[in-house]
PDB file of C-alpha atoms in Angstrom:
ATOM      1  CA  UNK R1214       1.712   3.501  11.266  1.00 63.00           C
ATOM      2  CA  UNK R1215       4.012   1.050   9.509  1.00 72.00           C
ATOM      3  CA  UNK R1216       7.540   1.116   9.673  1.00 82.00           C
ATOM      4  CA  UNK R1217      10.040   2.322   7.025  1.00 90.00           C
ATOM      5  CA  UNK R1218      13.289   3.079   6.538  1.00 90.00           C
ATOM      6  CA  UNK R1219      15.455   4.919   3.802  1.00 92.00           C
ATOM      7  CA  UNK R1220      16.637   2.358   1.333  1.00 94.00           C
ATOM      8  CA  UNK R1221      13.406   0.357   1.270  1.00 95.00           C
ATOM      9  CA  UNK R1222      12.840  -0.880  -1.956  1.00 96.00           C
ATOM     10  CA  UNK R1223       9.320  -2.747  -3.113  1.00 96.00           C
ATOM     11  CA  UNK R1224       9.319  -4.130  -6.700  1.00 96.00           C
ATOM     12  CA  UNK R1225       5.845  -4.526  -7.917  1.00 96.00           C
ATOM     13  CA  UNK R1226       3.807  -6.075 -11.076  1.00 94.00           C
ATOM     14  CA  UNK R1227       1.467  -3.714 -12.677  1.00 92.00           C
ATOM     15  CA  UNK R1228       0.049  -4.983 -15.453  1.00 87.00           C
ATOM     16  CA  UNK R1229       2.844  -5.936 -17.608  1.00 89.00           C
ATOM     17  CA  UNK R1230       5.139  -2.972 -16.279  1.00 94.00           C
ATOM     18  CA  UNK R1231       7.280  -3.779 -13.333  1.00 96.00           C
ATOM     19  CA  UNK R1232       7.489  -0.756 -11.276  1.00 96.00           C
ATOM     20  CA  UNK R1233      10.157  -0.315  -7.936  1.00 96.00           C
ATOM     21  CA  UNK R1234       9.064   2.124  -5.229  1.00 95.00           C
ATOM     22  CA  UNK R1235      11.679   2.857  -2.837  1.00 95.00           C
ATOM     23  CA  UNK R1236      12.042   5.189   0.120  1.00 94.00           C
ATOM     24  CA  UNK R1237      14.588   8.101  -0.281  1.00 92.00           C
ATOM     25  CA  UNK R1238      13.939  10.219   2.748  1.00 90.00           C
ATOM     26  CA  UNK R1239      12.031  10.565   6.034  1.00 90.00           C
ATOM     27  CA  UNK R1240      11.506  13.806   8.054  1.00 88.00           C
ATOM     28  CA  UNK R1241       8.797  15.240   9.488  1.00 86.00           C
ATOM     29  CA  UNK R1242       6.657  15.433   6.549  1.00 85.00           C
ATOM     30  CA  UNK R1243       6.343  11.780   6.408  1.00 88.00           C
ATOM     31  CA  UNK R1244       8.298   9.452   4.599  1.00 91.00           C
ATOM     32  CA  UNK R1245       9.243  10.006   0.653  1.00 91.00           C
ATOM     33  CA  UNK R1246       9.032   7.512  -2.004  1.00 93.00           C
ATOM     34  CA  UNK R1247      10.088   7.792  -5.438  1.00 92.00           C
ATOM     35  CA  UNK R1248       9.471   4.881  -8.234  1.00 94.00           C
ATOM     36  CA  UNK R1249      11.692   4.290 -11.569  1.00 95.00           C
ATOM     37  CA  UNK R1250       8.978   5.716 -14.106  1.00 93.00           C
ATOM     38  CA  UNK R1251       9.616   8.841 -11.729  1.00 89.00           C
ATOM     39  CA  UNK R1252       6.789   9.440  -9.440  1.00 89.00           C
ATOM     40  CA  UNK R1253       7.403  10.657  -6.326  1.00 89.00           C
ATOM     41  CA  UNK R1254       4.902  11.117  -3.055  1.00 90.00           C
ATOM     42  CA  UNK R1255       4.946  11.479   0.489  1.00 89.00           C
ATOM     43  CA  UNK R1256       3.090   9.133   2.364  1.00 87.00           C
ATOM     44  CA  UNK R1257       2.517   5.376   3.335  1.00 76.00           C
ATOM     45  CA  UNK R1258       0.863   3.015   1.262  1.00 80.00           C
ATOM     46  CA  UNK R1259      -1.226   5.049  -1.073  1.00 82.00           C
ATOM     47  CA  UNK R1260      -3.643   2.178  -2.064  1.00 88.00           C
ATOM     48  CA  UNK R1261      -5.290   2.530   1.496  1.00 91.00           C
ATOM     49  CA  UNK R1262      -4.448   6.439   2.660  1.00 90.00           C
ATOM     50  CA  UNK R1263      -4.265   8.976  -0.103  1.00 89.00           C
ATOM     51  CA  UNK R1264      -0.533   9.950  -0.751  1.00 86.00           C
ATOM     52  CA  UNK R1265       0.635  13.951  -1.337  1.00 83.00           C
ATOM     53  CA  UNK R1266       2.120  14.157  -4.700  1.00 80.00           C
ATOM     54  CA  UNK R1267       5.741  16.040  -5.197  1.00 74.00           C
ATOM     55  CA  UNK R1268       6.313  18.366  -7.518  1.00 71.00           C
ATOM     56  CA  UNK R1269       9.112  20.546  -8.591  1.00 63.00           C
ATOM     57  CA  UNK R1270       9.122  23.956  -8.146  1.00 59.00           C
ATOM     58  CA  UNK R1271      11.765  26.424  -9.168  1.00 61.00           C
ATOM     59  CA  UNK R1272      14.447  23.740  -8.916  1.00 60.00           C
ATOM     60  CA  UNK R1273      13.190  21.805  -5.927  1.00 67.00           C
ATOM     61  CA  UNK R1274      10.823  18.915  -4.539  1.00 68.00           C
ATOM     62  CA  UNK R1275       7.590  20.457  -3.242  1.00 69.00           C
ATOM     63  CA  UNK R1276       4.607  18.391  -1.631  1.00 75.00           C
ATOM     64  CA  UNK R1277       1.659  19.396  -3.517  1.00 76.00           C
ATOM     65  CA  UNK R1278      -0.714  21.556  -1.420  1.00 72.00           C
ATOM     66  CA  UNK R1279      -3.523  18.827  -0.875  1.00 75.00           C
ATOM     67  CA  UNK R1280      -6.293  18.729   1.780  1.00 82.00           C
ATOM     68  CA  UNK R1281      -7.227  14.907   3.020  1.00 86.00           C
ATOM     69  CA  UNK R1282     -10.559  15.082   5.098  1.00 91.00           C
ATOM     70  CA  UNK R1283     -11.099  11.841   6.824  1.00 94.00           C
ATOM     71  CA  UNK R1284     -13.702  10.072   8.637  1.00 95.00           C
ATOM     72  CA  UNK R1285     -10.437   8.467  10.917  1.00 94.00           C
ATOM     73  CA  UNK R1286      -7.664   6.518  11.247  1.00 93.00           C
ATOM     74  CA  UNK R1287      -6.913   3.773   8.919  1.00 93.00           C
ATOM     75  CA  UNK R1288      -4.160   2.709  11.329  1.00 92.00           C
ATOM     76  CA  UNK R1289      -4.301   0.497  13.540  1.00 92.00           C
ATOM     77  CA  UNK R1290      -5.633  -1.927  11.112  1.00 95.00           C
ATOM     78  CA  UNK R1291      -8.801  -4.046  12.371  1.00 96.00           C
ATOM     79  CA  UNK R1292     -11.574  -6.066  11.119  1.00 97.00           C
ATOM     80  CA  UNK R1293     -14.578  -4.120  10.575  1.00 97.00           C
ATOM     81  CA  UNK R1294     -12.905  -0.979  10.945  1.00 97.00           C
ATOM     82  CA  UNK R1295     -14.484   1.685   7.993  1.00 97.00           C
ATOM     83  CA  UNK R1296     -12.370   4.757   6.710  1.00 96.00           C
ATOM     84  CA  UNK R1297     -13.392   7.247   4.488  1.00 96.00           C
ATOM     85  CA  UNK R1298     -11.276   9.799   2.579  1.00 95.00           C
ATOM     86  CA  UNK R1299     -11.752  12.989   0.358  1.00 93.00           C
ATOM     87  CA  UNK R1300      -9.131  14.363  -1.253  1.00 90.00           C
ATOM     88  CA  UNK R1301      -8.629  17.849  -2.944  1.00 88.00           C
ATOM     89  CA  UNK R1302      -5.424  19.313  -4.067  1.00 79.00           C
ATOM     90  CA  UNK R1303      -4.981  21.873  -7.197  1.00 77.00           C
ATOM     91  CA  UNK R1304      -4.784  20.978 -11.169  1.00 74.00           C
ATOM     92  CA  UNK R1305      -3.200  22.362 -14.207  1.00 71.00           C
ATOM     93  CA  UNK R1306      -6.712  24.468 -14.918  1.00 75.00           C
ATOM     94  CA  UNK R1307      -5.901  26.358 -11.960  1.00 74.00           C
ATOM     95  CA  UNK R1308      -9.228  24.750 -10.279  1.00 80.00           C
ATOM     96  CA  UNK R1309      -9.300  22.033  -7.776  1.00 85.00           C
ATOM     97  CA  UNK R1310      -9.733  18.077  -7.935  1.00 85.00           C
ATOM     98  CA  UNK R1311     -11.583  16.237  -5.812  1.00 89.00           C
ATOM     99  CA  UNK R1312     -11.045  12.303  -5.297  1.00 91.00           C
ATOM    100  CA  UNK R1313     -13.099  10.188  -3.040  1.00 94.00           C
ATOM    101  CA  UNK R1314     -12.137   7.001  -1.446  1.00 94.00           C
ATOM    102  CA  UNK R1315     -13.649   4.539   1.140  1.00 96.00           C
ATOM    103  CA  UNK R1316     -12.146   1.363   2.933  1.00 97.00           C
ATOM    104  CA  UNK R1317     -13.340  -1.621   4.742  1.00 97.00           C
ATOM    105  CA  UNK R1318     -11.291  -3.943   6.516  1.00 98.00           C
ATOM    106  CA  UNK R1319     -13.084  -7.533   5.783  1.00 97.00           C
ATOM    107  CA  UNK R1320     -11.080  -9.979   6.880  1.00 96.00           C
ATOM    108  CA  UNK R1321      -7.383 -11.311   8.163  1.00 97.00           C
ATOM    109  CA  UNK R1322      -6.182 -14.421   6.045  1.00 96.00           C
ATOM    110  CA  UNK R1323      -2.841 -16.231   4.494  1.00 95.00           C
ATOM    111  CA  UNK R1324      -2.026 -15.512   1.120  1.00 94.00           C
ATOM    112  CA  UNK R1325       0.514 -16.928  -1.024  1.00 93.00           C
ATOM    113  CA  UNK R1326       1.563 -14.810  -4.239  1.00 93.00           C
ATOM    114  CA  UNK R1327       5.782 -14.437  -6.159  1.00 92.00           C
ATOM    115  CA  UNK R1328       7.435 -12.628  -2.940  1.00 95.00           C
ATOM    116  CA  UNK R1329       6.153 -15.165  -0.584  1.00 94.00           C
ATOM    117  CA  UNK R1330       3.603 -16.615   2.090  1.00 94.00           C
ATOM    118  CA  UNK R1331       2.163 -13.416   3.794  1.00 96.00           C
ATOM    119  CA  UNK R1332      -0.547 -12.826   6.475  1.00 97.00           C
ATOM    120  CA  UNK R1333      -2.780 -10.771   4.786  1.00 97.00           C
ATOM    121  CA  UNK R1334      -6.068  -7.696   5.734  1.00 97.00           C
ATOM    122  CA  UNK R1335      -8.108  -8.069   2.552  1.00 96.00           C
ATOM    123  CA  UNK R1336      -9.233  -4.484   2.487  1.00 97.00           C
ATOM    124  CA  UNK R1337     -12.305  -3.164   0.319  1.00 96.00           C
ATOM    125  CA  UNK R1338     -11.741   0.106  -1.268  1.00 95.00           C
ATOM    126  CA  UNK R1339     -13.776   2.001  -3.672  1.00 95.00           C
ATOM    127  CA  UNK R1340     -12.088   4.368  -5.041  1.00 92.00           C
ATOM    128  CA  UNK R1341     -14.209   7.455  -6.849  1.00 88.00           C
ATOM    129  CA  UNK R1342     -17.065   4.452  -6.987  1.00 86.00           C
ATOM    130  CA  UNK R1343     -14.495   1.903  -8.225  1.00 89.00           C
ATOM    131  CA  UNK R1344     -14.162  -1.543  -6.317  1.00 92.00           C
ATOM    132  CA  UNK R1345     -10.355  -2.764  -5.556  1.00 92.00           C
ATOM    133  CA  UNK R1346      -9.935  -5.491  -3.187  1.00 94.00           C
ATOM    134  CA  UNK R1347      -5.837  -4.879  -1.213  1.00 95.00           C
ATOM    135  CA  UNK R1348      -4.583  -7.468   0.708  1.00 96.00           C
ATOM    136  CA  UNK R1349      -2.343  -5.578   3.294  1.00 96.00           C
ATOM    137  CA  UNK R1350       0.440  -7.228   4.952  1.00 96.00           C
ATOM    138  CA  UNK R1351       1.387  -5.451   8.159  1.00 94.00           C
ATOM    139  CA  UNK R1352       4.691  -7.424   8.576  1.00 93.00           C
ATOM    140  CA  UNK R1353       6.259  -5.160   5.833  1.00 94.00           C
ATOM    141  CA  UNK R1354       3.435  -2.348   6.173  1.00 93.00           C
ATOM    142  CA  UNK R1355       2.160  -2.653   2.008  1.00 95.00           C
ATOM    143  CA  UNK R1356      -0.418  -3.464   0.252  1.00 96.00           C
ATOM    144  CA  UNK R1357       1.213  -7.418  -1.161  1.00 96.00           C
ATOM    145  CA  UNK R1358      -1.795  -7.686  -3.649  1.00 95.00           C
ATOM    146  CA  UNK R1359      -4.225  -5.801  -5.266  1.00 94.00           C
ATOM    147  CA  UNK R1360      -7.631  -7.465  -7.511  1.00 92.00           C
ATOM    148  CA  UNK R1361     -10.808  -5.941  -9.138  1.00 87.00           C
ATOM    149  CA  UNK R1362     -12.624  -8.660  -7.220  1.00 74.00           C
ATOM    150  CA  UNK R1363     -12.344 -11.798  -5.224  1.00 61.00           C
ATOM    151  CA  UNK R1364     -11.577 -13.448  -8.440  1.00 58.00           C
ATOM    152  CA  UNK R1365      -7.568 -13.341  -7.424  1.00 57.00           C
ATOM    153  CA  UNK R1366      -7.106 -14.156 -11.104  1.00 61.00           C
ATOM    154  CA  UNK R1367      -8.205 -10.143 -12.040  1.00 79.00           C
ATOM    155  CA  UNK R1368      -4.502  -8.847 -10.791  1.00 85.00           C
ATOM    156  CA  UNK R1369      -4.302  -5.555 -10.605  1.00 87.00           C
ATOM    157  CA  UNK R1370      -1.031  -5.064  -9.260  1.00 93.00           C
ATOM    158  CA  UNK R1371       1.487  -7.716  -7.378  1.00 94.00           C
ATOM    159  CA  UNK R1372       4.660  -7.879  -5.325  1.00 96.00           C
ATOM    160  CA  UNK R1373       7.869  -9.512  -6.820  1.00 96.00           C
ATOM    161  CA  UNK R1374      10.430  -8.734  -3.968  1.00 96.00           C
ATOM    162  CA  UNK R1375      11.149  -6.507  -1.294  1.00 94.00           C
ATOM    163  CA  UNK R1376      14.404  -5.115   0.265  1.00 93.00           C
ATOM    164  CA  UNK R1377      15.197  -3.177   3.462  1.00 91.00           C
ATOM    165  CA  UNK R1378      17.150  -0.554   3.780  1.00 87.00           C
ATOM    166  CA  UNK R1379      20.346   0.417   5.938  1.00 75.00           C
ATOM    167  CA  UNK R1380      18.611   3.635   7.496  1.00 58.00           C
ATOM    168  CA  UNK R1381      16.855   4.134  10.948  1.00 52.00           C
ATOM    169  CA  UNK R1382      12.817   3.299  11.182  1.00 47.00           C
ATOM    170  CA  UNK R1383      10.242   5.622  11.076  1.00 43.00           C
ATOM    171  CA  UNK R1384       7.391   4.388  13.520  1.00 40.00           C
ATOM    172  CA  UNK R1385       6.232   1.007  14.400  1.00 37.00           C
ATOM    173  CA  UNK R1386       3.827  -1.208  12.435  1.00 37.00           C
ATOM    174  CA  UNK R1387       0.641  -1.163  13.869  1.00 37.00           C
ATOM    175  CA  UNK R1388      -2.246  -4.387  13.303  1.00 37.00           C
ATOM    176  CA  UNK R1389      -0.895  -7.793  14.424  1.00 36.00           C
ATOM    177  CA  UNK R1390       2.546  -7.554  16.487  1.00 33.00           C
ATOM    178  CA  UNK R1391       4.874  -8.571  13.343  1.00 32.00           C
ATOM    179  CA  UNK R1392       7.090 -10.531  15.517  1.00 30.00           C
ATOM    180  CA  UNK R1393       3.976 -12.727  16.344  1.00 30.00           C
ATOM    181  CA  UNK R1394       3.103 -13.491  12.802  1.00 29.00           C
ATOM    182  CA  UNK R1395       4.181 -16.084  10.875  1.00 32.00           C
ATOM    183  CA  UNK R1396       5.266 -15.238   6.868  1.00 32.00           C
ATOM    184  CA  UNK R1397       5.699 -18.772   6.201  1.00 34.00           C
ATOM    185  CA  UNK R1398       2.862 -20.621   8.254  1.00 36.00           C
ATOM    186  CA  UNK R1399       3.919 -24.393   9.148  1.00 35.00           C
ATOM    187  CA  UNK R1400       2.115 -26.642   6.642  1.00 39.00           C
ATOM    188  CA  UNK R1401      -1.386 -27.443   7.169  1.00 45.00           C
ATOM    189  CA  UNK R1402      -1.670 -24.134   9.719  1.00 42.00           C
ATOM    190  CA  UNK R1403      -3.157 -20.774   9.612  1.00 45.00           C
ATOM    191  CA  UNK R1404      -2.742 -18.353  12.510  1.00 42.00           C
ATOM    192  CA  UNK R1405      -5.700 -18.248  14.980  1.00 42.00           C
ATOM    193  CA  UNK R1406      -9.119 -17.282  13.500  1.00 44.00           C
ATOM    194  CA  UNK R1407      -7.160 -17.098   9.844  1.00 44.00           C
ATOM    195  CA  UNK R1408      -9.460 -18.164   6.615  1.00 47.00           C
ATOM    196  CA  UNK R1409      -6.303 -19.000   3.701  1.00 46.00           C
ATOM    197  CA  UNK R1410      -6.332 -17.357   0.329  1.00 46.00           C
ATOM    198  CA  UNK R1411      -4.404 -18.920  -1.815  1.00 48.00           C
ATOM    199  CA  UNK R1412      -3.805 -18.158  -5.728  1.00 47.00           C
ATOM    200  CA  UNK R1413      -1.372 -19.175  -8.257  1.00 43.00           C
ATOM    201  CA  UNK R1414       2.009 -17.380  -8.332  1.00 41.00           C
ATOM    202  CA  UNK R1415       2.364 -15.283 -11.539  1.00 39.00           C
ATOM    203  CA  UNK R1416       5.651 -15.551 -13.622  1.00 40.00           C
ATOM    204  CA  UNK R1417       7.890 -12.243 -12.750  1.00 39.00           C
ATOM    205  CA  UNK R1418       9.492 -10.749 -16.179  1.00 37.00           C
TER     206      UNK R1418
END
């Protein structure tokens, strides 16, 4: 599992709405993220694992009673390595909705995008039949980049900037050893076996 810590802060492009998810607490739950349009979850990086939504109930923060069936472990992350997820936690109707998910892991490549070089899984998910291509950095344990296809240009989502926080780590980042990867490769190099994907930067607001 990756590692966290409270404080974290990851400031992402979404569209046109710039969205900051930071980490306010770990226990034994898991570790709980809020963002600044006020969304808050328990979980890792909810574009590959399904998250548990927090809701409050009679004053305080509940995790939302949700059942994740999987077909494994998306962590550690390797190439060729298939997950499936299904997902079913209550709704407002009183009834029960279901959300399906599957991910390959393609490839491990560079990418360059506004927060920096990275080394990058590009990870194939469809989501409820829906293709998203996340490029998962397991340096800083996120999801860096997200598309609609290969076509980097179809930006779904981006990071700006990142900041670490002051408290102790939860777990260690599994994948490539991240004191063994390079963020900033030398120029002209890729780490071993690497392909680079490169795309323009996009202008932060």
């Amino acid at each position: 599992m990756p590692t966290f810590q409270v404080g974290d802060i990851f400031r992402y492009k979404v569209g046109n709405t710039l969205v900051a998810e930071s980490v306010e607490r770990i226990d034994s739950d898991g570790v709980w993220w809020r963002d600044n349009l006020g969304r808050r979850w328990v979980g890792s990086d909810g574009a590959l694992v399904p998250s548990r939504a927090i809701a409050r109930s009679d004053g305080k923060a509940q995790i939302v009673d949700a059942k994740v069936q999987s077909t494994g472990d998306m962590f550690p992350i390797t190439v060729g390595k298939t997950v499936a997820f299904r997902t079913s936690s209550p709704n407002w109707l009183n009834g029960t909705t279901t959300q399906d998910r599957s991910c390959t892991v393609e490839e491990f490549g560079t990418l360059k995008i506004v927060a920096g070089h990275f080394g990058t899984f590009r990870v194939k998910c469809l989501y409820d039949g829906h293709v998203r291509y996340n490029y998962y950095a397991p340096v800083i344990g996120r999801v860096v980049l997200q598309t609609m296809d290969t076509v980097l240009d179809s930006v779904q989502r981006e990071l700006l900037a990142f900041e670490r926080g002051t408290g102790e780590p939860i777990r260690t980042a599994s994948g490539p050893a991240a004191d063994k990867m390079m963020i900033v490769p030398p120029p002209g190099r890729n780490p071993p076996g690497s392909r680079p994907v490169r795309r323009r930067a996009l202008a932060s607001s």
